Short mmCIF file of C-alpha atoms (C1' of nucleotides) in Angstrom, two decimals:
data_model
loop_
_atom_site.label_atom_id
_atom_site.label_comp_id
_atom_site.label_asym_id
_atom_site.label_seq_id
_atom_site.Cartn_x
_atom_site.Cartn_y
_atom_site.Cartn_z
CA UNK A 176 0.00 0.00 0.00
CA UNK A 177 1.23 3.52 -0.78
CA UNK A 178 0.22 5.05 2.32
CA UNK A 179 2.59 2.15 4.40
CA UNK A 180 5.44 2.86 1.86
CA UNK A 181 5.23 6.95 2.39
CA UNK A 182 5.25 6.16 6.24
CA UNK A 183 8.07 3.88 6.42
CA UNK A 184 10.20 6.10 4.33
CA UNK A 185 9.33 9.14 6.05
CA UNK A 186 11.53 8.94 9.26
CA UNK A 187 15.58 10.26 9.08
CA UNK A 188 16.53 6.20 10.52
CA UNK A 189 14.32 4.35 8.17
CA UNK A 190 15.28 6.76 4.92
CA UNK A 191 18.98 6.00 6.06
CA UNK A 192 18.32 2.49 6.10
CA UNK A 193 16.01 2.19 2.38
CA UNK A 194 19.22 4.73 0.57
CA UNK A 195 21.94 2.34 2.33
CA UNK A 196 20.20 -0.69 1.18
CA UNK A 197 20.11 0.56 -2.29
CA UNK A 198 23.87 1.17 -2.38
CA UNK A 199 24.61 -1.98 -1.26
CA UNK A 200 22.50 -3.52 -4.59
CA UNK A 201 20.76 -7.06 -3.93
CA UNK A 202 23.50 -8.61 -2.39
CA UNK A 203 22.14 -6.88 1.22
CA UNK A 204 23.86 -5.80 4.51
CA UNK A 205 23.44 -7.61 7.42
CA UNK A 206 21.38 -5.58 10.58
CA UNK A 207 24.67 -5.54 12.46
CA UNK A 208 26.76 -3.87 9.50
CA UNK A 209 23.31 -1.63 9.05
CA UNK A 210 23.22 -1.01 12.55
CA UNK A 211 26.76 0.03 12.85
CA UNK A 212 26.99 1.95 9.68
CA UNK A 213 24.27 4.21 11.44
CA UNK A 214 25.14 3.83 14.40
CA UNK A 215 21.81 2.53 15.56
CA UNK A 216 20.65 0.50 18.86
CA UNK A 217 20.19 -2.94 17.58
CA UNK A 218 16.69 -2.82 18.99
CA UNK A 219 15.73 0.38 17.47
CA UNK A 220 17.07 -1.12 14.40
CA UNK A 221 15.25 -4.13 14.49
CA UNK A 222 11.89 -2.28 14.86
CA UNK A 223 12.54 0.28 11.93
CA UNK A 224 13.58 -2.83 9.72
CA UNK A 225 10.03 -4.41 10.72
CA UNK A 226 8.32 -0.98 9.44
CA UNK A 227 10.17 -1.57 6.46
CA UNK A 228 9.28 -5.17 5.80
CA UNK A 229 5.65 -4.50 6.35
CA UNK A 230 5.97 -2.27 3.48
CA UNK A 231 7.66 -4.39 1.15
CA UNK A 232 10.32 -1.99 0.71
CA UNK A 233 12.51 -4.55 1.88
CA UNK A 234 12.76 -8.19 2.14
CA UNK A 235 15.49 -10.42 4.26
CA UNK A 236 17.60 -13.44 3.98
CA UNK A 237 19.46 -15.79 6.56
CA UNK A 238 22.70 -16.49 5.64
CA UNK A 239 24.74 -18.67 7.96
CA UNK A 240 24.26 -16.61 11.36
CA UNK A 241 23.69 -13.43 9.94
CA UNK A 242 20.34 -11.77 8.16
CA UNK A 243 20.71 -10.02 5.44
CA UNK A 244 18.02 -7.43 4.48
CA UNK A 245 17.60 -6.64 0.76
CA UNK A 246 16.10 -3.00 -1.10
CA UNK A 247 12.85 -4.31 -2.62
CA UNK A 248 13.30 -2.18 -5.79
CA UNK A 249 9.57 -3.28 -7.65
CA UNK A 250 7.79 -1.84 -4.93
CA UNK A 251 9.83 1.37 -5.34
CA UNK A 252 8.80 1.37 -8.47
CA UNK A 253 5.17 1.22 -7.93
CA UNK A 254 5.21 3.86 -5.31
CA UNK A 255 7.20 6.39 -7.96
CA UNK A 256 4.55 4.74 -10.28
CA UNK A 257 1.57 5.99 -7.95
CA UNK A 258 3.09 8.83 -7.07
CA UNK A 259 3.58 10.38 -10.66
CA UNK A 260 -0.05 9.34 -12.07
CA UNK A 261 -1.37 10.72 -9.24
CA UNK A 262 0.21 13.49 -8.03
CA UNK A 263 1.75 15.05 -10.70
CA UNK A 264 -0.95 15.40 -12.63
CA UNK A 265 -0.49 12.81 -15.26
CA UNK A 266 2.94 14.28 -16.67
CA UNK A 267 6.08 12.63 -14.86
CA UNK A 268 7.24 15.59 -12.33
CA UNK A 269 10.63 14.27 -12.96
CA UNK A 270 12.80 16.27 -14.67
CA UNK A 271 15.03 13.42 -15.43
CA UNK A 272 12.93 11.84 -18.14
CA UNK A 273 12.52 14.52 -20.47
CA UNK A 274 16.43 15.68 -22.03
CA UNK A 275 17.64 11.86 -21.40
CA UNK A 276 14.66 11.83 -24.38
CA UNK A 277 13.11 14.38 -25.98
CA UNK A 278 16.32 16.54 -25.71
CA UNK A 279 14.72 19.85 -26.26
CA UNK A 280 16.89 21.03 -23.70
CA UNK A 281 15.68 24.06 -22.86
CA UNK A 282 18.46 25.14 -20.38
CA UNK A 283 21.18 25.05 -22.46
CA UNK A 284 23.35 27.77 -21.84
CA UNK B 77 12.73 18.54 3.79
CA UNK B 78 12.01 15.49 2.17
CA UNK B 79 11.10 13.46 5.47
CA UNK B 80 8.32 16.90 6.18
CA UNK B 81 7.49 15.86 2.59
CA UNK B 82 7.08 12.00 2.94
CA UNK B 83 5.43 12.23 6.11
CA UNK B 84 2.79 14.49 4.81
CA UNK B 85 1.69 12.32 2.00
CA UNK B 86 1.89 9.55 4.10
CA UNK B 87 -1.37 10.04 6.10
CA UNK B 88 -5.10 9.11 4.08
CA UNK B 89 -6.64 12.63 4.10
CA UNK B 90 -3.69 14.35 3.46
CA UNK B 91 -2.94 12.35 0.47
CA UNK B 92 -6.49 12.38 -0.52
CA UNK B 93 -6.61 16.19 -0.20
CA UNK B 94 -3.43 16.22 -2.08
CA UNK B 95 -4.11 14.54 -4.85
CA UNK B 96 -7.30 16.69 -5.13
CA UNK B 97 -5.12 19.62 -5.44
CA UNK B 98 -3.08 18.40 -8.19
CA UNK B 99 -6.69 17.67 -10.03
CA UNK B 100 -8.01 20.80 -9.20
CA UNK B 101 -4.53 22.64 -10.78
CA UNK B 102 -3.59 26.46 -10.44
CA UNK B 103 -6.60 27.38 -9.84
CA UNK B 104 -7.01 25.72 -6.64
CA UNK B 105 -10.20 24.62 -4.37
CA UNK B 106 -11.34 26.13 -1.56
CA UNK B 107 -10.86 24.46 2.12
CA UNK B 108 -15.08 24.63 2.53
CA UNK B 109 -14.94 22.77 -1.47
CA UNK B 110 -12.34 20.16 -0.11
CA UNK B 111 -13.86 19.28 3.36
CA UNK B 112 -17.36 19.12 1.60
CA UNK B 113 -15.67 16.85 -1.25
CA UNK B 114 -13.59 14.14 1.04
CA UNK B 115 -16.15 14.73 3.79
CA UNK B 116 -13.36 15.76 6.53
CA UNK B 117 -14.50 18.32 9.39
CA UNK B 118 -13.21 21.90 8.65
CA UNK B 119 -10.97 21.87 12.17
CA UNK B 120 -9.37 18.13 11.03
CA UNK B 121 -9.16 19.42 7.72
CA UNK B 122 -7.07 22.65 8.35
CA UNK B 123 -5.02 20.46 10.69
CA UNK B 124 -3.95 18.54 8.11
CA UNK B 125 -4.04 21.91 5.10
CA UNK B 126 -1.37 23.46 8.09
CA UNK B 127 0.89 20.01 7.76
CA UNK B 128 0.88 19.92 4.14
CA UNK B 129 1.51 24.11 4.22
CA UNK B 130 4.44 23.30 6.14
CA UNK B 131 6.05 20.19 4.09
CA UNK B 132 5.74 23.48 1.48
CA UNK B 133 3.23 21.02 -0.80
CA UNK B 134 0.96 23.44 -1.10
CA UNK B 135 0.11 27.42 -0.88
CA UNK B 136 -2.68 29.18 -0.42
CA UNK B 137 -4.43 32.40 -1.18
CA UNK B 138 -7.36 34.47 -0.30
CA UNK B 139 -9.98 35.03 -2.97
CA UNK B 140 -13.05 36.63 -1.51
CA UNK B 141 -14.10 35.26 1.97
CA UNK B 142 -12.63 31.84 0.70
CA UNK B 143 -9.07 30.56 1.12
CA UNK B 144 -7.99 28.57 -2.10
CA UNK B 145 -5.09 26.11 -0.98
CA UNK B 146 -2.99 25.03 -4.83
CA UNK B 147 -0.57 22.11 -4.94
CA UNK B 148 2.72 23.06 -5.23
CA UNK B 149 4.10 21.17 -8.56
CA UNK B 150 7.81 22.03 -8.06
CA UNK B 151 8.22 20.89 -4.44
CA UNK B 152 6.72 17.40 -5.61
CA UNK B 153 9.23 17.74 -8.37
CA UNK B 154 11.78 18.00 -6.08
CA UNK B 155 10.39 15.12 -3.69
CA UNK B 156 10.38 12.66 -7.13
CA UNK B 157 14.11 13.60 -8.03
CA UNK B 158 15.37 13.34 -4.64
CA UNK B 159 13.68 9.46 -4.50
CA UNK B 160 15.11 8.68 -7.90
CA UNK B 161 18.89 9.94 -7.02
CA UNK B 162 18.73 7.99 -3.74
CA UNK B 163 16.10 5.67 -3.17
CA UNK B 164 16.19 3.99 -7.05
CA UNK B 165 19.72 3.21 -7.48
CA UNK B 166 20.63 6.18 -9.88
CA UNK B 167 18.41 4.47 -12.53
CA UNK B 168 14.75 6.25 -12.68
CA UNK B 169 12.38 3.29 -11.04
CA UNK B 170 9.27 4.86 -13.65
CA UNK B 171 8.46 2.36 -16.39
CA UNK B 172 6.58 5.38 -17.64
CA UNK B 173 9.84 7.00 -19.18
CA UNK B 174 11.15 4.09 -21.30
CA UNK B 175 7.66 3.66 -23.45
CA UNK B 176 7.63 7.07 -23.79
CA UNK B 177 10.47 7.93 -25.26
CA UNK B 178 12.13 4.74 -26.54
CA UNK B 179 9.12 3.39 -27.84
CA UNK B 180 10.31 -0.19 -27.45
CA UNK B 181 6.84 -1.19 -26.21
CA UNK B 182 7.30 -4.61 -24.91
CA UNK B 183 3.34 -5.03 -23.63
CA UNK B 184 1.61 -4.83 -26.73
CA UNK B 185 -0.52 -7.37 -27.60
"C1'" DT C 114 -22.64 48.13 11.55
"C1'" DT C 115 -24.84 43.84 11.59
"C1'" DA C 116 -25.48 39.27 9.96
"C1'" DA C 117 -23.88 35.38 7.47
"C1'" DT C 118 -20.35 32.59 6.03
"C1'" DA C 119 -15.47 30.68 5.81
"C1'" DT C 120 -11.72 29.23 8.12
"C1'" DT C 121 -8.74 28.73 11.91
"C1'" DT C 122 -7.41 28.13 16.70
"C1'" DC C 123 -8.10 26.03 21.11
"C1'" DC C 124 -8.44 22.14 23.78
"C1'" DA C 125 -9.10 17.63 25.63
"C1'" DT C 126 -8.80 13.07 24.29
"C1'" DT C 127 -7.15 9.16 22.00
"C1'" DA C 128 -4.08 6.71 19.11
"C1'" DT C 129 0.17 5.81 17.08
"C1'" DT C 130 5.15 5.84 16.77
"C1'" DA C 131 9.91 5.95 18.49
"C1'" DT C 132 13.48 4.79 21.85
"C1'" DG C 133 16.76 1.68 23.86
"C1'" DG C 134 18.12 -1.49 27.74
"C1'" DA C 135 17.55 -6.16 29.19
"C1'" DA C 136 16.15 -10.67 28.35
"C1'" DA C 137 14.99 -14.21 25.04
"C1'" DT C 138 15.78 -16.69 20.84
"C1'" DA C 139 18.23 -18.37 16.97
"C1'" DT C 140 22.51 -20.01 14.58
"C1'" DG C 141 26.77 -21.95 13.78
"C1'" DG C 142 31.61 -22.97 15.20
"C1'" DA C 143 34.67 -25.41 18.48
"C1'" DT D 109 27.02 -29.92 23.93
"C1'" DC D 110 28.64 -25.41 25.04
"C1'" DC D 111 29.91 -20.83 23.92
"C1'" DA D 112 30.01 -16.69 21.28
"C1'" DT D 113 27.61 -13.91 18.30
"C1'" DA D 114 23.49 -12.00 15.71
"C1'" DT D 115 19.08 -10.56 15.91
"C1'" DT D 116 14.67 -10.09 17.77
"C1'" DT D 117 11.16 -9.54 21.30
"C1'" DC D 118 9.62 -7.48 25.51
"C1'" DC D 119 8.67 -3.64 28.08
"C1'" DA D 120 8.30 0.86 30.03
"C1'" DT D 121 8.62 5.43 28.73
"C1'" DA D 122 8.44 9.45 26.01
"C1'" DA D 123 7.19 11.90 22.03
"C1'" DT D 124 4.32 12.99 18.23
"C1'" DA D 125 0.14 12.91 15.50
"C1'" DA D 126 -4.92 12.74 14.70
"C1'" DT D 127 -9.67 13.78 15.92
"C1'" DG D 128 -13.56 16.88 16.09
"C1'" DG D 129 -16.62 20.04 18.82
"C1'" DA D 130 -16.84 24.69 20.40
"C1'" DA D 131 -15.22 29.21 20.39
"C1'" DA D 132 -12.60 32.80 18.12
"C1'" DT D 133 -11.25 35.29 14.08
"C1'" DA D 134 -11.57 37.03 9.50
"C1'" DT D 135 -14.14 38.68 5.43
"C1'" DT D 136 -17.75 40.31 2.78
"C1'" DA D 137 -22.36 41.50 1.52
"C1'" DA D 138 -26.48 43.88 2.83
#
DNA sequence: TTAATATTTCCATTATTATGGAAATATGGA
DNA sequence: TCCATATTTCCATAATAATGGAAATATTAA
């Protein structure tokens, strides 16, 4: 749901969490690495990961004693997805799409 | 901010009222148009106008006895870049720009 | 200036979210 | 099996957000 996704992301630990995840590509980071990357309480870490789960943003793996949680990039997409359709008034809001190409350029110097 | 931003989308009226706005376009709606329209009481509803006012999502104006609240394109603009440069891996997450543009169109029937 | 209407502020209440230490629960290596 | 390590759950506490009625504050039209 888009609400869940906009709530999960919207808190300066969770953010910090989704944009780390993301950098680190689908091979993961384990909680402790996340944890100590942000310097976060393992238990405060362990909740805001939960947030994230529930909104698919990101999904986990156990490998050998660690867990490694994994950027859930489709449902990313589908928020971004929701997001321009519906509030940005049909046309994408992002900049981004239209030189890469329609490259009309219009600040060219 | 882009947490003041997330976190004010991230709540059902606000969204709802949001999304109304973008709809609606320049020219606005009136808070008496939007509570009558989403059926939200006029004190809940300016509660939530006031959060969106301060993510900077919208702006208002008086007009006659009525205050007409407009979504704010650019700020949403800047919300959408901000996710795609840090929360998509560089790459834009939209499917919307590829069909667009590149016309490769790998859905049709 | 008075009345009608539009919107906000005030306020009490309730609900939700965040925090982090301590204890509990895996998991795997020795 | 036993120990060390990784992570989660539990719990109490604190902080923040949401709700909506009633009163206060514009604004305008008559």
């Amino acid at each position: 749901m888009v609400i869940a996704a906009l709530a999960a992301l919207a808190q300066e630990s969770r953010l910090a969490v989704f944009k780390l995840l993301i950098e680190a590509g689908p091979a993961g980071m384990a909680a402790g690495q996340i944890a100590e990357r942000l310097g976060i309480p393992s238990s405060s870490l362990s909740f805001h990961l939960k947030e994230l789960s529930h909104a698919a943003l990101i999904t986990s793996r156990q490998q050998s004693r660690f867990i490694f949680y994994v950027a859930n990039y489709s449902t990313m997409a589908g928020l971004m997805t929701y997001l321009t359709e519906n509030c940005c008034g049909g046309n994408p809001c992002l900049p981004i799409c239209v030189p890469a190409c329609l490259a009309t350029e219009p600040h060219e110097s």
